[in-house]
Each structure stands twice: as structure tokens, then as C-alpha cells.
Backbone as CSV, one residue per row, in Angstrom:
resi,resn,N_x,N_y,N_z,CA_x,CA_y,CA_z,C_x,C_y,C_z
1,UNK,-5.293,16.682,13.231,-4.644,16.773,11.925,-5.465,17.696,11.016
2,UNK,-4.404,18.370,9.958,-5.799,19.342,9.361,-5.680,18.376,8.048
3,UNK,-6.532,19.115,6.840,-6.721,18.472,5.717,-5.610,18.136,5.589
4,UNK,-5.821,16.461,4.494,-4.994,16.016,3.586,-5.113,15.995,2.513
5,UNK,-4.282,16.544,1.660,-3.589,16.213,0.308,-3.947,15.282,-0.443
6,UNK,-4.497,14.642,-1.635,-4.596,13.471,-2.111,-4.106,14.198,-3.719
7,UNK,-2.832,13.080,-3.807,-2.404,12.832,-5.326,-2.350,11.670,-6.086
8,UNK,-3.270,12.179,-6.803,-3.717,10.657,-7.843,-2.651,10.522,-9.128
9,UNK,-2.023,9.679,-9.478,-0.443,9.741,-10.110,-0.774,9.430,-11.621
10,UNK,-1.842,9.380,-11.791,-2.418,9.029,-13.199,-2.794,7.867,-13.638
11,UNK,-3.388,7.519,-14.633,-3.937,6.412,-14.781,-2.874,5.407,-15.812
12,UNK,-1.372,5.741,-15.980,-0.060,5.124,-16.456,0.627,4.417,-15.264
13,UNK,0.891,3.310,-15.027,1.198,2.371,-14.167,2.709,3.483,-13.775
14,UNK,3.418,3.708,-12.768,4.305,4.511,-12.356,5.896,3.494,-12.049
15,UNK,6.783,3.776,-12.648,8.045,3.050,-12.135,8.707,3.543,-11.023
16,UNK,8.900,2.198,-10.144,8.809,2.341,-8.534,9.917,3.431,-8.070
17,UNK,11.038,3.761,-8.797,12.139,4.217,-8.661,11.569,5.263,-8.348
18,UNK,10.689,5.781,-9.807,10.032,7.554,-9.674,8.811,7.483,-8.521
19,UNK,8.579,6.763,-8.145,7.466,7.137,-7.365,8.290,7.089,-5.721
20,UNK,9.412,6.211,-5.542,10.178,6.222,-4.551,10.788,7.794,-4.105
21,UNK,10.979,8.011,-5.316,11.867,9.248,-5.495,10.907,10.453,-4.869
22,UNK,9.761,10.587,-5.318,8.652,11.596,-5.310,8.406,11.373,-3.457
23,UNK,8.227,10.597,-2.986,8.086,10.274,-1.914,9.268,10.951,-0.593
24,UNK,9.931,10.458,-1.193,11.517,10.932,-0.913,11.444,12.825,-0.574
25,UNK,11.083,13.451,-1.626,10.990,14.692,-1.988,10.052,15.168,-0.979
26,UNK,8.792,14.677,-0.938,7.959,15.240,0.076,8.278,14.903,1.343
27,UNK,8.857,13.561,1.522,9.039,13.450,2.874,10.089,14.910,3.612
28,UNK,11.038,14.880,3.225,11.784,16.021,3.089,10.819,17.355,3.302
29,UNK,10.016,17.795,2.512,9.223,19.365,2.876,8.576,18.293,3.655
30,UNK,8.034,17.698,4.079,6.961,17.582,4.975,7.651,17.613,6.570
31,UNK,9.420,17.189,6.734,9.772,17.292,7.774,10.114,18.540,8.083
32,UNK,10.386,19.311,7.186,10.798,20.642,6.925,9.541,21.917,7.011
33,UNK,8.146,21.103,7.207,7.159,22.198,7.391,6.773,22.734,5.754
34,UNK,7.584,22.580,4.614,7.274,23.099,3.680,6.232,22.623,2.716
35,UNK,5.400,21.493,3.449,4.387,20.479,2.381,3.569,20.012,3.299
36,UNK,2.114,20.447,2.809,0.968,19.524,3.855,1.367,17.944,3.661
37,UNK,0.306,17.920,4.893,0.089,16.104,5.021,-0.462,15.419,3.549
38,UNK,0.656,15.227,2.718,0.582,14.414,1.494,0.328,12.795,1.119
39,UNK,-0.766,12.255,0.274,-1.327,11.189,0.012,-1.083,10.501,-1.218
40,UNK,0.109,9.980,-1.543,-0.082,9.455,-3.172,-0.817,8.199,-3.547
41,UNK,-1.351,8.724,-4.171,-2.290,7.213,-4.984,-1.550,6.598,-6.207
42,UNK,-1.165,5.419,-6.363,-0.716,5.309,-7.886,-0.929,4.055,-8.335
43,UNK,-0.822,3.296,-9.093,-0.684,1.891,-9.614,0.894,2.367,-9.966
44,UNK,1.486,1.158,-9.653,3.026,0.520,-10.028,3.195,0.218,-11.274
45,UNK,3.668,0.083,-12.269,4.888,-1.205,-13.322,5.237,-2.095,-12.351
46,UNK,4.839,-3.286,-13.140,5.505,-4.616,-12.164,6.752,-4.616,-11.652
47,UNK,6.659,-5.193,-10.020,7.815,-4.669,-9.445,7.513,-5.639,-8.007
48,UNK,8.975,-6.262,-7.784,8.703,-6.898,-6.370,9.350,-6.198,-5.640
49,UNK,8.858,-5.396,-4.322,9.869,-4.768,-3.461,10.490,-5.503,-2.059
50,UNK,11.654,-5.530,-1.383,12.019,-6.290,-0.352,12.413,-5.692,0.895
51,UNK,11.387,-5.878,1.908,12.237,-4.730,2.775,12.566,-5.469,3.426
52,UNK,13.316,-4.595,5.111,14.515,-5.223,5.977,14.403,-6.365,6.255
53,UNK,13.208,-6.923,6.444,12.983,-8.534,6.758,13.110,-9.597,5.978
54,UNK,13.284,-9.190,4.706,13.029,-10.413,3.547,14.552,-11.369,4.075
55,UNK,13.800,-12.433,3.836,15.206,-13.737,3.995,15.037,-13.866,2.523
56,UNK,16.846,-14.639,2.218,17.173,-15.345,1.132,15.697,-16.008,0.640
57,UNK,15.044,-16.927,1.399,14.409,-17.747,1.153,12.901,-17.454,0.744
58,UNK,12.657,-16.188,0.882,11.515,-15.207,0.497,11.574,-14.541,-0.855
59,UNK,12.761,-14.636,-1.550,13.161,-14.020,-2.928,12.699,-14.880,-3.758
60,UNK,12.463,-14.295,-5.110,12.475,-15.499,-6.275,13.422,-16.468,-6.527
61,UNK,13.257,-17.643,-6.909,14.524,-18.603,-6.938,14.872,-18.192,-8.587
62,UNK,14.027,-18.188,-9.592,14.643,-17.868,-10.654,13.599,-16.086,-11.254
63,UNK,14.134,-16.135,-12.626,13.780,-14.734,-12.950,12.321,-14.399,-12.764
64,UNK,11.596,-13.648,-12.262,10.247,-13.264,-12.068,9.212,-12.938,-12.977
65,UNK,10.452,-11.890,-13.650,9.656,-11.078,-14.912,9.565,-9.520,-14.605
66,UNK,10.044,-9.420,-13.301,10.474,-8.121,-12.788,11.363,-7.951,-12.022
67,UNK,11.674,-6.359,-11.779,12.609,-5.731,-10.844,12.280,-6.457,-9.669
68,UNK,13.366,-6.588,-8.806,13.428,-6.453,-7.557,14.279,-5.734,-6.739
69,UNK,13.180,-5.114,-5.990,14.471,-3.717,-5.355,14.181,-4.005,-4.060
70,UNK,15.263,-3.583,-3.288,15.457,-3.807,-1.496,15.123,-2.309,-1.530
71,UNK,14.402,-1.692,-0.172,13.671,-0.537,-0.046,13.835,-0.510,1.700
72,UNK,13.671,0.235,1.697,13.681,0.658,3.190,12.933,0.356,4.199
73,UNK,11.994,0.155,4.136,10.500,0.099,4.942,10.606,-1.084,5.385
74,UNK,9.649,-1.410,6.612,9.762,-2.814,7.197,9.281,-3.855,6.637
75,UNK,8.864,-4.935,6.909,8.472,-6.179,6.719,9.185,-6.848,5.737
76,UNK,8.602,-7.960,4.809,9.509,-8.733,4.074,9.069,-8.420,2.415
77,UNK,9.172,-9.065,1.349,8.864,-8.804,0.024,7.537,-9.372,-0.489
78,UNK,7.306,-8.326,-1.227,5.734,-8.139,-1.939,6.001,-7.423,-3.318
79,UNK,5.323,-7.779,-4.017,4.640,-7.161,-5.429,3.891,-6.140,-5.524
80,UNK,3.972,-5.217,-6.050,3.226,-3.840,-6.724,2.881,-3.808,-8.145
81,UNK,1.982,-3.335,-8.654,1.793,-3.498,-9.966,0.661,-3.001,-10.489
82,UNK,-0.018,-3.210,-11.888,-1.245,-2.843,-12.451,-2.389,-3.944,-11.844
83,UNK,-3.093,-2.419,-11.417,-4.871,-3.280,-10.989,-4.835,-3.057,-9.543
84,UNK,-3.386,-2.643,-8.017,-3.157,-2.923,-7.332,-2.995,-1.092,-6.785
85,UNK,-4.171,-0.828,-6.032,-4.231,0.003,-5.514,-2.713,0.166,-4.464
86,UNK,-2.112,1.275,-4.959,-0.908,1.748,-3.546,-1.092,3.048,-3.035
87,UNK,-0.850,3.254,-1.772,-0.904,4.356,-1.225,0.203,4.970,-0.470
88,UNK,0.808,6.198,-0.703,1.699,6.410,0.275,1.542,7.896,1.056
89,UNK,1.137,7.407,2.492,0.659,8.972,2.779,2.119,9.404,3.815
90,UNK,2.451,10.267,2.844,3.383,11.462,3.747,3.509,12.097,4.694
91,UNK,3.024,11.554,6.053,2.001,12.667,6.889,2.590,12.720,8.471
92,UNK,2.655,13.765,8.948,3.754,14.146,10.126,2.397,13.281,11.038
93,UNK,3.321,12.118,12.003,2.420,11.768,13.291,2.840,12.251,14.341
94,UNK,1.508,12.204,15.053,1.759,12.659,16.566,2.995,12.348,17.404
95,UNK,3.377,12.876,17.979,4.350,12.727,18.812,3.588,12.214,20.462
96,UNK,4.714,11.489,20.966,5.755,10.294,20.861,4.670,9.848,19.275
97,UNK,5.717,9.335,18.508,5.103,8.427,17.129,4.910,7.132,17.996
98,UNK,3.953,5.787,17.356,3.581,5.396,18.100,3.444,4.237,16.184
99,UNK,4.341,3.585,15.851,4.561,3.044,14.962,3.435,1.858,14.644
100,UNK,3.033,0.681,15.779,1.974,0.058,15.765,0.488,0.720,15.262
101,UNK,0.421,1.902,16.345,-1.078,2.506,16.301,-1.427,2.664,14.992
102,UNK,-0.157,3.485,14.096,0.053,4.194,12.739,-0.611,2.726,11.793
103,UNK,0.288,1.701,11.884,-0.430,0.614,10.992,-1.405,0.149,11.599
104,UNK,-1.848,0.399,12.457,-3.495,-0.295,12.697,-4.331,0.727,12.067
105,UNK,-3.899,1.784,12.261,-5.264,2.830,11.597,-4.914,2.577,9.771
106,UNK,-3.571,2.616,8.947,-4.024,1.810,7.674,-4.261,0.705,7.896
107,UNK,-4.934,-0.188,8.534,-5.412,-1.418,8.349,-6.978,-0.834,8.697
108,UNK,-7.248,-0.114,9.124,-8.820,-0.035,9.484,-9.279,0.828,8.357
109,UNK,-8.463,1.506,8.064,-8.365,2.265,6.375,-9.579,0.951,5.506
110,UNK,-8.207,-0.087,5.573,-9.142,-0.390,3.787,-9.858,-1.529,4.875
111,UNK,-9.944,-2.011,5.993,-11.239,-3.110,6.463,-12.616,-1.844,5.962
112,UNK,-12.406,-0.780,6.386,-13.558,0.059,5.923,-14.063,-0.359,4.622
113,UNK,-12.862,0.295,3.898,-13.484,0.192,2.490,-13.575,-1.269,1.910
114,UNK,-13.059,-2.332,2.448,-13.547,-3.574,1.645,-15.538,-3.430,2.639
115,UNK,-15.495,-3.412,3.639,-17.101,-3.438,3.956,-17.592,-2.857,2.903
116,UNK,-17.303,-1.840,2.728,-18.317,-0.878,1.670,-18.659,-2.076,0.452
117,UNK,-17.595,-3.014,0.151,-17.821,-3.912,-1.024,-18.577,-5.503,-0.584
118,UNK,-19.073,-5.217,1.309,-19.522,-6.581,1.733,-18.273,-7.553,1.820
119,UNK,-17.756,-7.600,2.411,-16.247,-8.186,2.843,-15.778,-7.521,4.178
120,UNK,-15.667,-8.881,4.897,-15.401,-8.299,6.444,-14.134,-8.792,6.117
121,UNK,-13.260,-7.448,6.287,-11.375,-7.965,7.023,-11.419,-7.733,8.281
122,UNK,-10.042,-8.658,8.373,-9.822,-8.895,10.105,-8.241,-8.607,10.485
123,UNK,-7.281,-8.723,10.972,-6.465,-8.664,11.505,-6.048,-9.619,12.103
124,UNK,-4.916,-10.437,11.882,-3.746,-11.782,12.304,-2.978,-11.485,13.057
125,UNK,-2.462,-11.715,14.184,-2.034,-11.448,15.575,-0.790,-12.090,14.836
126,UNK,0.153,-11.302,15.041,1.435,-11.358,15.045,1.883,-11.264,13.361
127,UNK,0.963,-11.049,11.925,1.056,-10.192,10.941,0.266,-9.122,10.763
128,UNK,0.722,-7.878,9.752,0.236,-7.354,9.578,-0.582,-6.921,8.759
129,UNK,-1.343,-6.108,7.710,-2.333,-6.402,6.850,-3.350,-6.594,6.812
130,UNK,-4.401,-6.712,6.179,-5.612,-6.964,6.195,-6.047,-8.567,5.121
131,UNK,-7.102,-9.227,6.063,-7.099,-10.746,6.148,-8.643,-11.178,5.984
132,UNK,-9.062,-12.596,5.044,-10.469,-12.728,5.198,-9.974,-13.627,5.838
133,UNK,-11.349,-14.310,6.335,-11.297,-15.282,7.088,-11.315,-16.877,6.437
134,UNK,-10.956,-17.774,6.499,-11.387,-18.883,5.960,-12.523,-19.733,5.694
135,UNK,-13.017,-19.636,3.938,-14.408,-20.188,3.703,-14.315,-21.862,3.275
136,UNK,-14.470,-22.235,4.000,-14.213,-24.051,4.112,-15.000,-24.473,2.657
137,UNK,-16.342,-23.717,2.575,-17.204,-24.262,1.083,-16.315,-24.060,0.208
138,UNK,-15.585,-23.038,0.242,-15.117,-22.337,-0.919,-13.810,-22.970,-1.461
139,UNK,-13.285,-23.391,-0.603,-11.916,-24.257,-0.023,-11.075,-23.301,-0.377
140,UNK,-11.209,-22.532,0.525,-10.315,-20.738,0.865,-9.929,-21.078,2.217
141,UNK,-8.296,-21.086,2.321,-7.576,-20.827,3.200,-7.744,-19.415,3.487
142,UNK,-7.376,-18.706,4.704,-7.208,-17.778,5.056,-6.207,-16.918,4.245
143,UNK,-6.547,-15.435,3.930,-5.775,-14.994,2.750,-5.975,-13.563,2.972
144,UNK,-4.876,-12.758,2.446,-4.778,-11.529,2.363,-5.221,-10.908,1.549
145,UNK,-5.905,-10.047,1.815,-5.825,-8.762,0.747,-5.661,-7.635,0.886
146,UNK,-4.968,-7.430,1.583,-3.880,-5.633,1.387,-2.508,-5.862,2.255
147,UNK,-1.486,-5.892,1.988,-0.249,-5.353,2.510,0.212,-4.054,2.730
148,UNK,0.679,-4.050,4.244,0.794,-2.595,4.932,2.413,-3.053,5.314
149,UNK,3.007,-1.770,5.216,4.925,-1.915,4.730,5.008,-0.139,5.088
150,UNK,5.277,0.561,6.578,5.531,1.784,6.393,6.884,1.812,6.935
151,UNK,7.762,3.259,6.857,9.057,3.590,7.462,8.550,4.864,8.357
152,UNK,8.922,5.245,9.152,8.976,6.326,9.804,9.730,7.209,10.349
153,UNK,10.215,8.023,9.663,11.618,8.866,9.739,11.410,10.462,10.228
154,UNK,12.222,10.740,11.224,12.100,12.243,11.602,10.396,12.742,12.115
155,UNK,9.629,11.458,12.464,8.113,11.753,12.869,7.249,11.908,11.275
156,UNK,8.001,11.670,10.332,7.000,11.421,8.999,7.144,9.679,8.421
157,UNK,5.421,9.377,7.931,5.875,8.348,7.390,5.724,8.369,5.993
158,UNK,6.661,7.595,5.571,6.888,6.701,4.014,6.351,5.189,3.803
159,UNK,6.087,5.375,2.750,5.538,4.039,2.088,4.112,3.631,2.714
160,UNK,3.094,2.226,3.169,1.941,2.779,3.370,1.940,1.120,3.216
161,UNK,0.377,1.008,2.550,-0.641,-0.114,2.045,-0.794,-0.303,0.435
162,UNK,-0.923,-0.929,-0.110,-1.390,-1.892,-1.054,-2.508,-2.413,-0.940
163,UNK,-3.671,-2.097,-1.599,-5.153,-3.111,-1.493,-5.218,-3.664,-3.040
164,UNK,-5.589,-4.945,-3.187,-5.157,-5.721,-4.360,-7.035,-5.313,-5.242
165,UNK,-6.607,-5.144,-6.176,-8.283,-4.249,-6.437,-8.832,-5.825,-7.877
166,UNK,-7.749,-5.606,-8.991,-8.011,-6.644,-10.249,-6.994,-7.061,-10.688
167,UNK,-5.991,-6.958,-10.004,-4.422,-7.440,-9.913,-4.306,-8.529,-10.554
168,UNK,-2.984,-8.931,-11.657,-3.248,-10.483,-11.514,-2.124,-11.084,-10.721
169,UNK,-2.743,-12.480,-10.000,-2.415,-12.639,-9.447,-1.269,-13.353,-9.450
170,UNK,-1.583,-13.983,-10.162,-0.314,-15.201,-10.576,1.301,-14.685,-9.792
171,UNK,1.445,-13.455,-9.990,2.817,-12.934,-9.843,3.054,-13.067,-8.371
172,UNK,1.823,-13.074,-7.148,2.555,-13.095,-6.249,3.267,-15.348,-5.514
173,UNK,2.632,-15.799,-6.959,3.068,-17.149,-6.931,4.341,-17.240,-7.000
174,UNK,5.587,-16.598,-7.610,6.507,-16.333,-7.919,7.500,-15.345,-6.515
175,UNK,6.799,-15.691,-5.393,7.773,-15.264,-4.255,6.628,-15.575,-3.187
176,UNK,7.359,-15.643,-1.448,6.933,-16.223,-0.351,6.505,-14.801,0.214
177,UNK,5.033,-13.965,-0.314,4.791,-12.847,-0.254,4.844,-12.809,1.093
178,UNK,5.184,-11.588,1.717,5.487,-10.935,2.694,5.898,-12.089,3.692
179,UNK,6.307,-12.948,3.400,7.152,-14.482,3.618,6.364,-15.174,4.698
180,UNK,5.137,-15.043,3.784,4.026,-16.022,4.800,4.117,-17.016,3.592
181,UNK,3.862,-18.118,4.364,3.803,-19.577,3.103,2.275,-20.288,3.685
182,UNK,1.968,-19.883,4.894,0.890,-20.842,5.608,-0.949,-20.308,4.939
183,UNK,-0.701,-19.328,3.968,-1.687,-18.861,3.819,-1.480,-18.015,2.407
184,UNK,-3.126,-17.705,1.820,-2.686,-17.223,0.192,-3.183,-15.752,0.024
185,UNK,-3.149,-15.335,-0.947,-3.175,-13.770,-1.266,-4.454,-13.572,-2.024
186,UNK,-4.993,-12.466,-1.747,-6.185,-12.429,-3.034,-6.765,-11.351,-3.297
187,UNK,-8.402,-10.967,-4.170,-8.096,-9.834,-4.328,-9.486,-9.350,-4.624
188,UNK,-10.117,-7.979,-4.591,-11.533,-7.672,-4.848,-12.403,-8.252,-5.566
189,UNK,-11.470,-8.305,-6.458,-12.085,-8.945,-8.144,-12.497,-10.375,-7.678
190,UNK,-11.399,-11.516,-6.698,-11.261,-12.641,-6.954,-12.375,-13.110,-5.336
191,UNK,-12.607,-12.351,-4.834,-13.458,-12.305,-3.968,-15.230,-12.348,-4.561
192,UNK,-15.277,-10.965,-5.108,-16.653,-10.643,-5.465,-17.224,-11.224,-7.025
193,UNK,-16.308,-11.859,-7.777,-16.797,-12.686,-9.156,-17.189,-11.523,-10.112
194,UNK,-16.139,-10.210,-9.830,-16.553,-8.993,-11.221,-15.162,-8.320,-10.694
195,UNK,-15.573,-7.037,-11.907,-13.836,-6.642,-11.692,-14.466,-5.213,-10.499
196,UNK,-13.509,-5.130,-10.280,-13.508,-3.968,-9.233,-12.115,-3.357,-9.407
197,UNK,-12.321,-2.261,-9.671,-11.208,-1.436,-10.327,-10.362,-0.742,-9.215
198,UNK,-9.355,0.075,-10.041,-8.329,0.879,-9.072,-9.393,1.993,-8.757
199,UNK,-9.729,2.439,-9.722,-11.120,3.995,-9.762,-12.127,3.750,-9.188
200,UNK,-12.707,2.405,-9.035,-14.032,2.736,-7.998,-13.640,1.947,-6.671
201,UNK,-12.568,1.755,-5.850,-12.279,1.541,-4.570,-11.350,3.133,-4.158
202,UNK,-10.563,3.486,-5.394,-10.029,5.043,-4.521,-10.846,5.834,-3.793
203,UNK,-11.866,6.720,-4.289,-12.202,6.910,-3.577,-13.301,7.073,-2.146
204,UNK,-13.657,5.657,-2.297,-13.562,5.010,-0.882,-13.010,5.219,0.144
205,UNK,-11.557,5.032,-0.362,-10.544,4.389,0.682,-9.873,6.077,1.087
206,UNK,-10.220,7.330,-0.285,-9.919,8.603,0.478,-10.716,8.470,1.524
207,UNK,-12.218,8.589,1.552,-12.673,9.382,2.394,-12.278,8.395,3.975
208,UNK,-12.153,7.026,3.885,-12.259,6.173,4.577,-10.384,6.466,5.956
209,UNK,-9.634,6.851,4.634,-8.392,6.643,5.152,-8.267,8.756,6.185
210,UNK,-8.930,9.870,5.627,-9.245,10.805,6.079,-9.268,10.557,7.341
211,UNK,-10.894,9.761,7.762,-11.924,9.350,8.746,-10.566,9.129,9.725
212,UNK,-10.131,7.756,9.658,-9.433,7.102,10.715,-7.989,7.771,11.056
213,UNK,-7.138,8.907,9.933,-6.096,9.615,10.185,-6.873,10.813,11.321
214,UNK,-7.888,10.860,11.010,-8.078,12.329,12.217,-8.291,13.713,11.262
215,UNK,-8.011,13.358,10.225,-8.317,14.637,9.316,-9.484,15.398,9.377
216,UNK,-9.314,16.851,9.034,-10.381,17.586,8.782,-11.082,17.607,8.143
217,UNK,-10.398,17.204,7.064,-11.006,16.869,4.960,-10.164,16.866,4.465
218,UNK,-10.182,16.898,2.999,-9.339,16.140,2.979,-9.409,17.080,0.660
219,UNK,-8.340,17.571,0.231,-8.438,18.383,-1.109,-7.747,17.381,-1.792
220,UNK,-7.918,17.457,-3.455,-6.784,17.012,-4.214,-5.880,17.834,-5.242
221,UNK,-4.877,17.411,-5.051,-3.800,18.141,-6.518,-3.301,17.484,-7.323
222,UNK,-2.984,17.678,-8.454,-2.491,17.239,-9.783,-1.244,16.549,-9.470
223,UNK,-1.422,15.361,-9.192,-0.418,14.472,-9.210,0.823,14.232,-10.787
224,UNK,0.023,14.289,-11.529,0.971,14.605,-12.822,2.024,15.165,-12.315
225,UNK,1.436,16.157,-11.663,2.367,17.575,-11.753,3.572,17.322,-10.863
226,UNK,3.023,16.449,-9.847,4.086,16.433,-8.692,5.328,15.510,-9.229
227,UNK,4.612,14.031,-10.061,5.512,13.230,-10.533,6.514,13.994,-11.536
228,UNK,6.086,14.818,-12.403,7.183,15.498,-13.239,8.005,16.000,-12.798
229,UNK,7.897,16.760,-11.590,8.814,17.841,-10.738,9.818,16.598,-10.037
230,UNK,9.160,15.402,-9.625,10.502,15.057,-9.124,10.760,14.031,-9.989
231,UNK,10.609,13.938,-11.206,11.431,13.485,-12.158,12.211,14.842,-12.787
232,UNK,11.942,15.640,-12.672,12.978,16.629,-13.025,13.934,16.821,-12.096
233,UNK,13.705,16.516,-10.632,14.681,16.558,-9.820,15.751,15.654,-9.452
234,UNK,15.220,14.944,-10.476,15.844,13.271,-10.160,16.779,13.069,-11.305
């Protein structure tokens, strides 16, 4: 793979529609040859998204306090929002595509970068995501902290990971996140007893997510810029 792209979407929480949209746009030049292997970074506006898997019974029973949009991408429904690192890398895979491999390497993405913060993630046989383990002192069930949700269309993928950085949490109380009930959600901040921001885990998780894509290196561009263009196109 040669360099990747990294667009940082600004430090204004992004509404999912426009950032769907932007995604949309590159996926398009990127199948088309007309756009390197593209990386968006952004924080969300509160927002629960639902993809093909969500059951009835995984939705909110009453109002949330946000959108909920059905989206394309696999697995079931999760929350996006402020404090909540998202990533969506645009990026043509190898052929035969090989859809598993693709989410194991974002899952080894952020197990990297939570080490960097002293936090070993692990991986749950038969979910996907990244997982601590259960601290009995602590009376910590086994719990997530990053959700991985990609699509893969025409050999490019859409949509990506979520690593929960100072998120609050409360919101993912308000649905059967990624419609696990046997286990809870959590987050840098609520791990390490300080805040740990969207800005000092990014870039980490660039150089980290580079490493394990196969990249050469990895430049950045003015994400502003990109979000305006496809809000002008939109």
C-alpha cells in the first residue's frame, strides 16, 4: 500500500449525515482511481447508528435524545458522538478482499494504541471490537472499548472503528450497544482515572493504524476543506 491520507474533520463535533456523505464521495474517486487511500478522523453530534443486524430489540424503547439512522455497514447499533474518537479509512484492499482480515487489522489498530496508554485489549471470539478483560477487584465485567462496523463495496471500504477516548457514557445505557447485553462499554478516561482526549490518542492511532494497513507513511490534508466540498455537493 503506498501512503495514506489522514483527514482530521475539525475540532466541531460533525453531523453524521455530512460525514456519511463525504465518505460516500471518496469512496466513489477512490473506486474510480481518482483519490488516494483516504482516512477521516472526526468526532460525531450525538447520534445512534443501526446497521444490518440491529433487531427491534436492540433500538431504544423510548426517545434517546438523538438521531437514529439505519446505515449500511454491518453489525448491530452503536452511538457516535463528542469525546469518541471515529475513523473512516477509505482505502482500496487487496484483492481477493478478505473482509475478516480487514477488521482484525482495525482491531490491532487501536489494541496498539490503547498499550501505548498501558491497557491490554483482546479480542472475543465470535464479536468484534476491541475488549478488556475482566477485573474482579474492580467489579468490571468484561467490556468494550472500541467498536469496529465496516462495509466493503467495489474492493473499497466504508465506515471503520470508534475508540471511546472521554465520551460520556451514559448514552450508550439507552440502547443494547452493538446488541451485546452480557457485558458493558467503557472508555480511556473511565479506565485510566484522567481525561484522555480525542487529540492525544489521534495521533497514536495514525501512526499505529499506517503500521498494521501496510502503508508507506502516511501525509495529512485539510479536512475542513474536504467536509465543505461535500457539503457543497450535497
Amino acid at each position: 500500500m503506498s501512503d495514506l491520507v489522514y483527514a482530521w474533520l475539525g475540532d466541531t463535533p460533525v453531523p453524521f449525515h455530512q460525514g456519511w456523505d463525504l465518505q460516500r464521495r471518496l469512496h466513489e474517486g477512490r473506486v474510480a482511481d481518482q483519490v488516494a487511500d483516504t482516512v477521516l478522523f472526526l468526532e460525531h453530534e450525538p447520534v445512534y447508528t443501526a446497521g444490518k443486524r440491529t433487531g427491534r430489540w436492540d433500538r431504544p424503547i423510548t426517545d434517546p435524545g438523538a438521531p437514529v439512522v439505519d446505515i449500511d455497514r454491518g453489525g448491530k447499533i452503536t452511538w457516535h458522538g463528542p469525546g469518541q474518537l471515529t475513523v473512516y479509512p477509505i482505502v482500496k484492499l487487496p484483492d481477493p478482499v478478505d473482509v475478516i482480515a480487514y477488521v482484525r487489522v482495525l482491531e490491532e489498530a487501536v489494541i496498539r494504541t490503547i498499550a501505548d496508554h498501558g491497557l491490554t485489549g483482546h479480542r472475543t471470539e465470535g464479536r468484534t471490537g476491541v475488549w478488556l478483560e475482566p477485573d474482579p477487584d474492580r467489579g468490571l465485567i468484561e467490556r468494550k472499548i472500541a467498536a469496529i462496523g465496516c462495509r466493503i463495496a467495489r474492493g473499497v471500504g466504508m465506515h471503520g472503528l470508534a475508540l471511546n477516548c472521554d465520551n460520556d457514557m451514559s448514552w450508550f445505557d439507552r440502547i443494547v450497544p452493538c446488541g451485546i447485553s452480557d457485558a458493558g462499554v467503557t472508555s480511556l478516561t473511565a479506565e485510566l482515572g484522567r481525561d484522555v482526549t480525542v487529540a492525544e490518542v489521534r495521533p497514536l492511532l495514525e501512526r499505529h493504524l499506517a503500521d498494521v494497513l501496510g502503508a508507506d507513511g502516511y501525509s495529512h490534508t485539510d479536512g475542513a476543506e474536504l467536509l465543505s466540498g461535500a457539503t457543497a455537493r450535497g
